[in-house]
Structure formats: structure tokens, C-alpha cells
mmCIF file of C-alpha atoms in Angstrom:
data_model
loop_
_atom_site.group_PDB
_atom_site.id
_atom_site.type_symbol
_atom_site.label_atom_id
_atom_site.label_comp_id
_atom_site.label_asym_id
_atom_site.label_seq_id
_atom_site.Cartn_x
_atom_site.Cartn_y
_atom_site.Cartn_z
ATOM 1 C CA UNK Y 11 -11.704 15.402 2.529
ATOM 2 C CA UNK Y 12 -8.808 13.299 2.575
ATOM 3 C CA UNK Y 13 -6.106 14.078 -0.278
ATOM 4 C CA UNK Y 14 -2.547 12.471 -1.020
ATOM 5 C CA UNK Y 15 -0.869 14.543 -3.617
ATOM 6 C CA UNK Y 16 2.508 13.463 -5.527
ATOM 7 C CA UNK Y 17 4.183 14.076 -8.764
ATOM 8 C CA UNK Y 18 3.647 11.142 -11.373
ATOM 9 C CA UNK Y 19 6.886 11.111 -13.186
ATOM 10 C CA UNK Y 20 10.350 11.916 -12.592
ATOM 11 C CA UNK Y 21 13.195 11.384 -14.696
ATOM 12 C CA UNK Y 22 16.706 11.709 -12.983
ATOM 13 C CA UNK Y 23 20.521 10.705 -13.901
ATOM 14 C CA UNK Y 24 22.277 7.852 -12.561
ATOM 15 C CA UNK Y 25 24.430 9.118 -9.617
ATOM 16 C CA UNK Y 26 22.469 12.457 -9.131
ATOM 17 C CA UNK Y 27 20.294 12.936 -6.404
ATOM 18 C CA UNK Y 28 16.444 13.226 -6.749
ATOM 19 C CA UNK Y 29 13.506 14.802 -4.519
ATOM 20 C CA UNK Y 30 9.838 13.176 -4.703
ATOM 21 C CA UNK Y 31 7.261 15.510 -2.588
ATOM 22 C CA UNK Y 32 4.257 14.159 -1.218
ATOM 23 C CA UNK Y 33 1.195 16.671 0.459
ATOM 24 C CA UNK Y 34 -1.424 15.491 2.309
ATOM 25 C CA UNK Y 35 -5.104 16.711 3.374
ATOM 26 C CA UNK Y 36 -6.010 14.534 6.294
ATOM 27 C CA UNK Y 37 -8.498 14.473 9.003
ATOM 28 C CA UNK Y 38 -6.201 12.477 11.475
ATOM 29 C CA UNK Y 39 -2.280 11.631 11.641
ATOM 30 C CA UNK Y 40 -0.330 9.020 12.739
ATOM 31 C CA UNK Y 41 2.474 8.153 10.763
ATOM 32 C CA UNK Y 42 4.047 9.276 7.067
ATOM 33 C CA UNK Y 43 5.403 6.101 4.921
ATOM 34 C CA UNK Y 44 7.635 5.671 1.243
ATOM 35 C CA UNK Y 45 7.294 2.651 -0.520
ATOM 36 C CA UNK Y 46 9.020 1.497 -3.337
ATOM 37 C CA UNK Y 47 7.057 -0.828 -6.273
ATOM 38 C CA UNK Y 48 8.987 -2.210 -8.870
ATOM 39 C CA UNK Y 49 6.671 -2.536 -11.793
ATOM 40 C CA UNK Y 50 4.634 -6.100 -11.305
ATOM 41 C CA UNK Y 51 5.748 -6.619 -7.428
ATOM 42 C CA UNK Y 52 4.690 -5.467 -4.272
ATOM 43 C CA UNK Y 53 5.442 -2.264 -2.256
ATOM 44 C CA UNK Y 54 8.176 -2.447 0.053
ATOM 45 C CA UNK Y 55 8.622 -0.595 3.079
ATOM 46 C CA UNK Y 56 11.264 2.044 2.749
ATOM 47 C CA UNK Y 57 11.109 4.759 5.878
ATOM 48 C CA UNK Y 58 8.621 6.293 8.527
ATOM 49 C CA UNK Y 59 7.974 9.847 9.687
ATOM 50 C CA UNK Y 60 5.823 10.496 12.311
ATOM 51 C CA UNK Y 61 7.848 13.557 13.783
ATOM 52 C CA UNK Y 62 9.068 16.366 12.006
ATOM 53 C CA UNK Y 63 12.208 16.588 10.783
ATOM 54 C CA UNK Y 64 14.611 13.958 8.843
ATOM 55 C CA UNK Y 65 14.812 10.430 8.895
ATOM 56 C CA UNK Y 66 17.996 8.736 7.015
ATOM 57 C CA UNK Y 67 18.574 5.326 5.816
ATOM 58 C CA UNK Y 68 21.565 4.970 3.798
ATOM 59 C CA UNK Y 69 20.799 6.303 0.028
ATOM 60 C CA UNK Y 70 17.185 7.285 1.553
ATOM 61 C CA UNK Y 71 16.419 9.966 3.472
ATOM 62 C CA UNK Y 72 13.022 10.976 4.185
ATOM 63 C CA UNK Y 73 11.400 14.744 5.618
ATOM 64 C CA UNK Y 74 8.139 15.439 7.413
ATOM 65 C CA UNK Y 75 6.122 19.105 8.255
ATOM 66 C CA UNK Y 76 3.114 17.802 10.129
ATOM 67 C CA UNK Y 77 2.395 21.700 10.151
ATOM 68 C CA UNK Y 78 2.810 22.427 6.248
ATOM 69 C CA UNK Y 79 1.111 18.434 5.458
ATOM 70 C CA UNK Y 80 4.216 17.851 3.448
ATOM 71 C CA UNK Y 81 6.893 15.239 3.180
ATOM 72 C CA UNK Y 82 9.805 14.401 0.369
ATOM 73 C CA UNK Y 83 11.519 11.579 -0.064
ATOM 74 C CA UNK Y 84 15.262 12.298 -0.936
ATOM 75 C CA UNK Y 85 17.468 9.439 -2.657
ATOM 76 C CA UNK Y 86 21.203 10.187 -3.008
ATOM 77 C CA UNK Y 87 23.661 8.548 -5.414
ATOM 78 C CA UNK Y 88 20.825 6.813 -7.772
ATOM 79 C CA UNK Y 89 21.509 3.562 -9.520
ATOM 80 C CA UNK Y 90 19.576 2.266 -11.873
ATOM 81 C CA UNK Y 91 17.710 -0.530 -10.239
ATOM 82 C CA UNK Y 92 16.003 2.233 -7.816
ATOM 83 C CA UNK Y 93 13.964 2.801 -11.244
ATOM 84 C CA UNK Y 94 10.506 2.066 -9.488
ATOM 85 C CA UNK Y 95 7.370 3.799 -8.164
ATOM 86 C CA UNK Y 96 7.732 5.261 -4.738
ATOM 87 C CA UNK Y 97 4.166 5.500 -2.841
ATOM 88 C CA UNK Y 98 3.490 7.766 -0.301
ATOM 89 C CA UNK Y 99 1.381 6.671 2.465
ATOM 90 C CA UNK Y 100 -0.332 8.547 5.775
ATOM 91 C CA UNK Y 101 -1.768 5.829 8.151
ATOM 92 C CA UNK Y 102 -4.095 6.894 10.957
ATOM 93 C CA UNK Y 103 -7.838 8.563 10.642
ATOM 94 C CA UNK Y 104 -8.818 9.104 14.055
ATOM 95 C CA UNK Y 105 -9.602 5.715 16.041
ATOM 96 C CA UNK Y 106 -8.405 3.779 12.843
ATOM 97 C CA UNK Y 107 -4.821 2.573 11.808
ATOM 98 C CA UNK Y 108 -5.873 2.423 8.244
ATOM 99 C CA UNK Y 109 -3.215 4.187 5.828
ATOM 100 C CA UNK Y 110 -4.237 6.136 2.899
ATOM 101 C CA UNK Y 111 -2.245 5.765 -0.425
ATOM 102 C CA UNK Y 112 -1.021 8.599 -2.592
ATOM 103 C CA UNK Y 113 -1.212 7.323 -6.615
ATOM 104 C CA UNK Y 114 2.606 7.406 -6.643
ATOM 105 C CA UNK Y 115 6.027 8.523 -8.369
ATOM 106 C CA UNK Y 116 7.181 6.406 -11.604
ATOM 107 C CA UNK Y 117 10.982 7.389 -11.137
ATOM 108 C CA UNK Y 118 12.855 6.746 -13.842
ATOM 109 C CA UNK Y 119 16.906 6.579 -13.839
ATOM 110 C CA UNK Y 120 18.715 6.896 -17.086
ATOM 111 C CA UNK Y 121 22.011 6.218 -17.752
ATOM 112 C CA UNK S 4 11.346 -16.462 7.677
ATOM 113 C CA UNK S 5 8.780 -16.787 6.024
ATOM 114 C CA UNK S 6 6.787 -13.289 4.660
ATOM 115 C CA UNK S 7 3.012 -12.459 3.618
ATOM 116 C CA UNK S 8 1.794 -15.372 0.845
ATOM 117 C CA UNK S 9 -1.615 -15.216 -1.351
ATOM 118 C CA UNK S 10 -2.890 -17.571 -3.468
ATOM 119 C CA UNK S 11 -3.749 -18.107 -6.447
ATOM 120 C CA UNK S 12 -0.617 -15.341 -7.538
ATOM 121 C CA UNK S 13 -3.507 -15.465 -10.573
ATOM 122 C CA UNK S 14 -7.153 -16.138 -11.244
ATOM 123 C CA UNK S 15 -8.815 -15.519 -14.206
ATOM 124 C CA UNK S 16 -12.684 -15.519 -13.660
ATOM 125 C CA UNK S 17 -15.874 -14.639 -15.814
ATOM 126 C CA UNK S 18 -18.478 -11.866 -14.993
ATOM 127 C CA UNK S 19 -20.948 -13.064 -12.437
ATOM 128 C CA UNK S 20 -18.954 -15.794 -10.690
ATOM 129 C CA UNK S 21 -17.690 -15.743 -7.007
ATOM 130 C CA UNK S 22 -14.317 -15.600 -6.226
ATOM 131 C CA UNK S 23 -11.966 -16.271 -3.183
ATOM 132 C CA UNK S 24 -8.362 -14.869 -2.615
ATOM 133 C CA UNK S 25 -6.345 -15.851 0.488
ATOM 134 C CA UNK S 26 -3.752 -14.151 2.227
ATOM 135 C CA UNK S 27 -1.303 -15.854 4.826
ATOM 136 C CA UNK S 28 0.466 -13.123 6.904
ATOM 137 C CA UNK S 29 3.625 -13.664 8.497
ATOM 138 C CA UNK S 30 3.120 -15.423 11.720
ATOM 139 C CA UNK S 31 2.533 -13.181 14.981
ATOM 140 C CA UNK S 32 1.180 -10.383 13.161
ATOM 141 C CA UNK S 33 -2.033 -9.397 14.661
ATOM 142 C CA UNK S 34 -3.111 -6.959 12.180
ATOM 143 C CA UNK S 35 -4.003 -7.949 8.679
ATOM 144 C CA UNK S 36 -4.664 -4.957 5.398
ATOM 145 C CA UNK S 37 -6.569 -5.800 2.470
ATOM 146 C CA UNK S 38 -5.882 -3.257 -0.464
ATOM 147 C CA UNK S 39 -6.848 -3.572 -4.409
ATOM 148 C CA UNK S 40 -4.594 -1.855 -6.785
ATOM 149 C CA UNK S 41 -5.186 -0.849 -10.464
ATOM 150 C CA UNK S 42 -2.710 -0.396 -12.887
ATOM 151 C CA UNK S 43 -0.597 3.117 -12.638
ATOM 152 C CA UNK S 44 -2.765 3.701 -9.018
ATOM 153 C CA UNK S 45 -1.376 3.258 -5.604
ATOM 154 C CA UNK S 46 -3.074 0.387 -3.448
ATOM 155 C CA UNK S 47 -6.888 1.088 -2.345
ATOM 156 C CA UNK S 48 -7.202 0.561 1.112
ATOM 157 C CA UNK S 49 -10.775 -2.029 1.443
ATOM 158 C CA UNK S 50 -10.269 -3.358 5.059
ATOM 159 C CA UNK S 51 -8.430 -4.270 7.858
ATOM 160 C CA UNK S 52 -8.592 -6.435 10.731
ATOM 161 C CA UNK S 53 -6.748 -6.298 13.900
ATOM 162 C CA UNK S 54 -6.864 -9.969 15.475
ATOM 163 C CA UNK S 55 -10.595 -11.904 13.973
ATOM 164 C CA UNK S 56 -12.809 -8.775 14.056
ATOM 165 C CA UNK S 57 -12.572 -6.430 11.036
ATOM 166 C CA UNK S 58 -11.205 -2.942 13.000
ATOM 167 C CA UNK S 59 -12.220 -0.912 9.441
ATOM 168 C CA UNK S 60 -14.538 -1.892 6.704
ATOM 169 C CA UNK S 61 -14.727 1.254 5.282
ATOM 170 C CA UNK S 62 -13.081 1.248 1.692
ATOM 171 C CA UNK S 63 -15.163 -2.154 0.872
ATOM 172 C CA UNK S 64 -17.037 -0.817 -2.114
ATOM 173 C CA UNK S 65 -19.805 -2.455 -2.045
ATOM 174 C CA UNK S 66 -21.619 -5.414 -0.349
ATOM 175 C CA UNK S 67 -20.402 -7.509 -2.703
ATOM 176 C CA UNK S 68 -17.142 -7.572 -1.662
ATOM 177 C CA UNK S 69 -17.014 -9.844 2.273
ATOM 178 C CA UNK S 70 -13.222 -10.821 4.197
ATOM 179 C CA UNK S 71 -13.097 -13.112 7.214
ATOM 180 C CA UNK S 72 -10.355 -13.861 9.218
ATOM 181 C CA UNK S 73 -11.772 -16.560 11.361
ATOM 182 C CA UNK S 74 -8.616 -17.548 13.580
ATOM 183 C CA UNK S 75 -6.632 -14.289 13.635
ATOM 184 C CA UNK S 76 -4.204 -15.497 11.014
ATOM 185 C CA UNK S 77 -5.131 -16.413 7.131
ATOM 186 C CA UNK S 78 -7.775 -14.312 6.107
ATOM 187 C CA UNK S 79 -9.930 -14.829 2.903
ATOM 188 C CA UNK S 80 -11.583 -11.812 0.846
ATOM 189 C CA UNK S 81 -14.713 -13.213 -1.052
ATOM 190 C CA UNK S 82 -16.260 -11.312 -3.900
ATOM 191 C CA UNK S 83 -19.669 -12.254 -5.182
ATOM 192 C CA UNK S 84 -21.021 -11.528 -8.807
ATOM 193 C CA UNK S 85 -17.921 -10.485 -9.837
ATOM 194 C CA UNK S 86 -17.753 -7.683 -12.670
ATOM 195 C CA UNK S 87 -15.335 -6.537 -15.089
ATOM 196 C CA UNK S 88 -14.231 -3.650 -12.964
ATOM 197 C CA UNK S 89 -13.147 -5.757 -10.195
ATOM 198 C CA UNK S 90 -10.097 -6.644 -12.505
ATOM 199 C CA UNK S 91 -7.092 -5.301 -10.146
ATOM 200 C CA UNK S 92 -4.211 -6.893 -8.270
ATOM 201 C CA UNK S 93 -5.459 -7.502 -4.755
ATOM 202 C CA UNK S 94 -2.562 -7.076 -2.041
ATOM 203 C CA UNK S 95 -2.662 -8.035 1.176
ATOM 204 C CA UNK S 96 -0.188 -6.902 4.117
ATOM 205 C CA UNK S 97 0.393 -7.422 7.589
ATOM 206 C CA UNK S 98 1.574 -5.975 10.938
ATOM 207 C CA UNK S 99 2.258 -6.567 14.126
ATOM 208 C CA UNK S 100 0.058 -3.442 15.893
ATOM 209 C CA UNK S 101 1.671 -0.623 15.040
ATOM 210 C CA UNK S 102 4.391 -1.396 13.078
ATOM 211 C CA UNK S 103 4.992 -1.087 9.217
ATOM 212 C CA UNK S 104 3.044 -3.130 7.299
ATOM 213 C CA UNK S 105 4.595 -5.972 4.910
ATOM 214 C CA UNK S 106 3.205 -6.998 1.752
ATOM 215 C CA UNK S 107 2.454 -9.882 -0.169
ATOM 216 C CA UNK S 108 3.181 -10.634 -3.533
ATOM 217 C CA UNK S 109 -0.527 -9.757 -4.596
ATOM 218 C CA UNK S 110 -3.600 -11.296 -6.253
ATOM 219 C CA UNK S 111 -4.035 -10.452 -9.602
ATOM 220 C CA UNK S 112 -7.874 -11.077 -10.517
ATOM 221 C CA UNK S 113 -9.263 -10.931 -14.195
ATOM 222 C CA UNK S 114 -12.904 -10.479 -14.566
ATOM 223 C CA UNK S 115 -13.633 -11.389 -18.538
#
């Protein structure tokens, strides 16, 4: 089957640093992506993995293991406006670019 | 420039009507994602279309549920008979090939 597996609620600190892990059970790979969804808007893109290893972006850094089916999403130095849902996403069952969504984080930053 | 639109950003329908929601995706993107998203769920993947032909139908739930894109741009999803369980915000995105995809502000449908 096809599985996308990540936490559904974090709390974290403003200025601390927070982890959200994503696993994934998929017959066919091309591509890991984090979204963030402020509550009523639409997902915006935040980073891509389709290598292993780390990809940063600023506050954002984000980790693949094609091998282990695992990625995390790492933000650094959290403010309070990065209070959102973060979606994890794999794209890519064979002969298809269609990308599977995981049911997302709710982060939420307190003061 | 200008990103991915939809329209209506609302429509409130009753149980057993038809319903169309269009997407506009930014221009030169040739490939064009459908998704339906309930509330505290990530987005549902229904279809996707790469240039006029859909390239995926797969996560349409039924046969109720129909999306054209006729001249490789705006593409309209049509649901027929609707029920109270279609109630979701509908999201479209688009790419060019195989790049990220960029969403639009969403669709949000009420069935009463």
C-alpha cells in the first residue's frame, strides 16, 4: 500500500528549534516535498528532496533516507508566524507524477 | 505575475445539484493537479492533467466527479448529484513538468 506517516501536533518555543518527521510506504519515488498551510489558505511550497542527504533554505532545512523511507523537516530560530501545518508530500508512483499527501503537522509556537 | 486563481473562492450548493469549480493556472504551466481537502486532512490527490489529456484519474472517487481541460490551460472539475460529503475545499495547483507545484487559493464547496 501506499502510507504517509507524520506526527499531528507539535508544540515548540519561540526561538527554539523544532523537528517534524515524515515516513513513507511507497510503491514508486520521485521526489520528497514540505508544505506549509496556514489555517484557511493554501499550501505553499517550502523545499524538495529527491537525494539523500540535507537540503537548507534559510530557517528550513529539510533531510531525506530514500533507504529508511524517512524525511524531517528541521526549522531553526521559530517565530511565531511559522505557527502553521507543514504537509509532507512524495510525488511519483511509477509512470505517474502524482504526489501523495501525508495528513500533516499542526505546529504550534508559543511565546 | 500572476499565480493559480479559482473561482467561486465559495459556493454553497444543495444535495443533488451539479456544480462547476474552475481553476486558472499560472500561464506556461503544462501540468495542472486537482486535490480536495477536508478539514484537519492534507489535500486528496483526484487528478491531474499534463497538457489537455488527463495523465491520472485515479483518486476521482467516483463517476460523479468529471475535469476537462479543453485548451491546456483553465481547467473545470464538474461534480454531478452532489452530496453532503462532497463538502471540502477543492485546491487546484500547477506546474510546469516537473517542477513544484503552486497552489491556488482553493474552492471551498458546501453541500447542504
Amino acid at each position: 500500500g501506499q502510507n504517509i506517516d507524520q506526527p499531528t501536533e507539535m508544540t515548540a518555543t519561540e526561538g527554539a528549534i523544532v523537528q517534524i518527521n515524515c515516513t513513507y510506504q511507497t510503491s514508486g519515488f520521485n521526489g520528497l516535498f514540505w508544505y506549509q498551510q496556514h489555517a484557511g489558505e493554501a499550501p505553499t511550497f517550502l523545499s524538495y528532496n529527491v537525494l539523500d542527504g540535507l537540503e537548507e533554505k534559510g530557517r528550513f532545512s529539510s533531510f531525506l533516507s530514500r533507504s529508511k523511507g524517512y524525511s524531517y523537516l528541521l526549522l531553526k530560530e521559530l517565530q511565531m508566524k511559522d505557527s502553521a501545518s507543514y504537509l509532507c508530500a512524495v510525488r511519483g508512483w511509477p509512470g505517474t507524477y502524482k504526489y501523495i499527501f501525508g495528513t500533516g503537522t499542526r505546529l504550534k509556537v508559543l511565546a | 505575475g500572476a499565480g493559480v486563481s479559482q473561482t467561486p473562492s465559495n459556493k454553497v450548493t444543495e444535495k443533488g445539484k451539479y456544480v462547476e469549480l474552475r481553476c486558472d493556472p499560472i500561464s506556461g504551466h503544462t501540468a495542472l493537479y486537482w486535490y480536495r481537502q477536508s478539514l484537519g486532512q492534507g489535500p486528496e490527490f483526484l487528478i491531474y492533467f499534463q497538457g489537455t489529456g488527463a495523465a491520472d484519474d485515479s483518486g476521482l472517487p467516483n463517476d460523479r466527479f468529471f475535469a476537462v481541460r479543453p485548451e491546456g490551460s483553465v481547467s473545470t472539475l464538474k461534480i454531478q448529484r452532489t452530496e453532503r460529503g462532497d463538502s471540502a475545499v477543492y485546491l487546484c495547483a500547477s506546474s510546469r513538468s516537473t517542477d513544484t507545484q503552486y497552489f491556488g487559493p482553493g474552492t471551498r464547496l458546501t453541500v447542504l
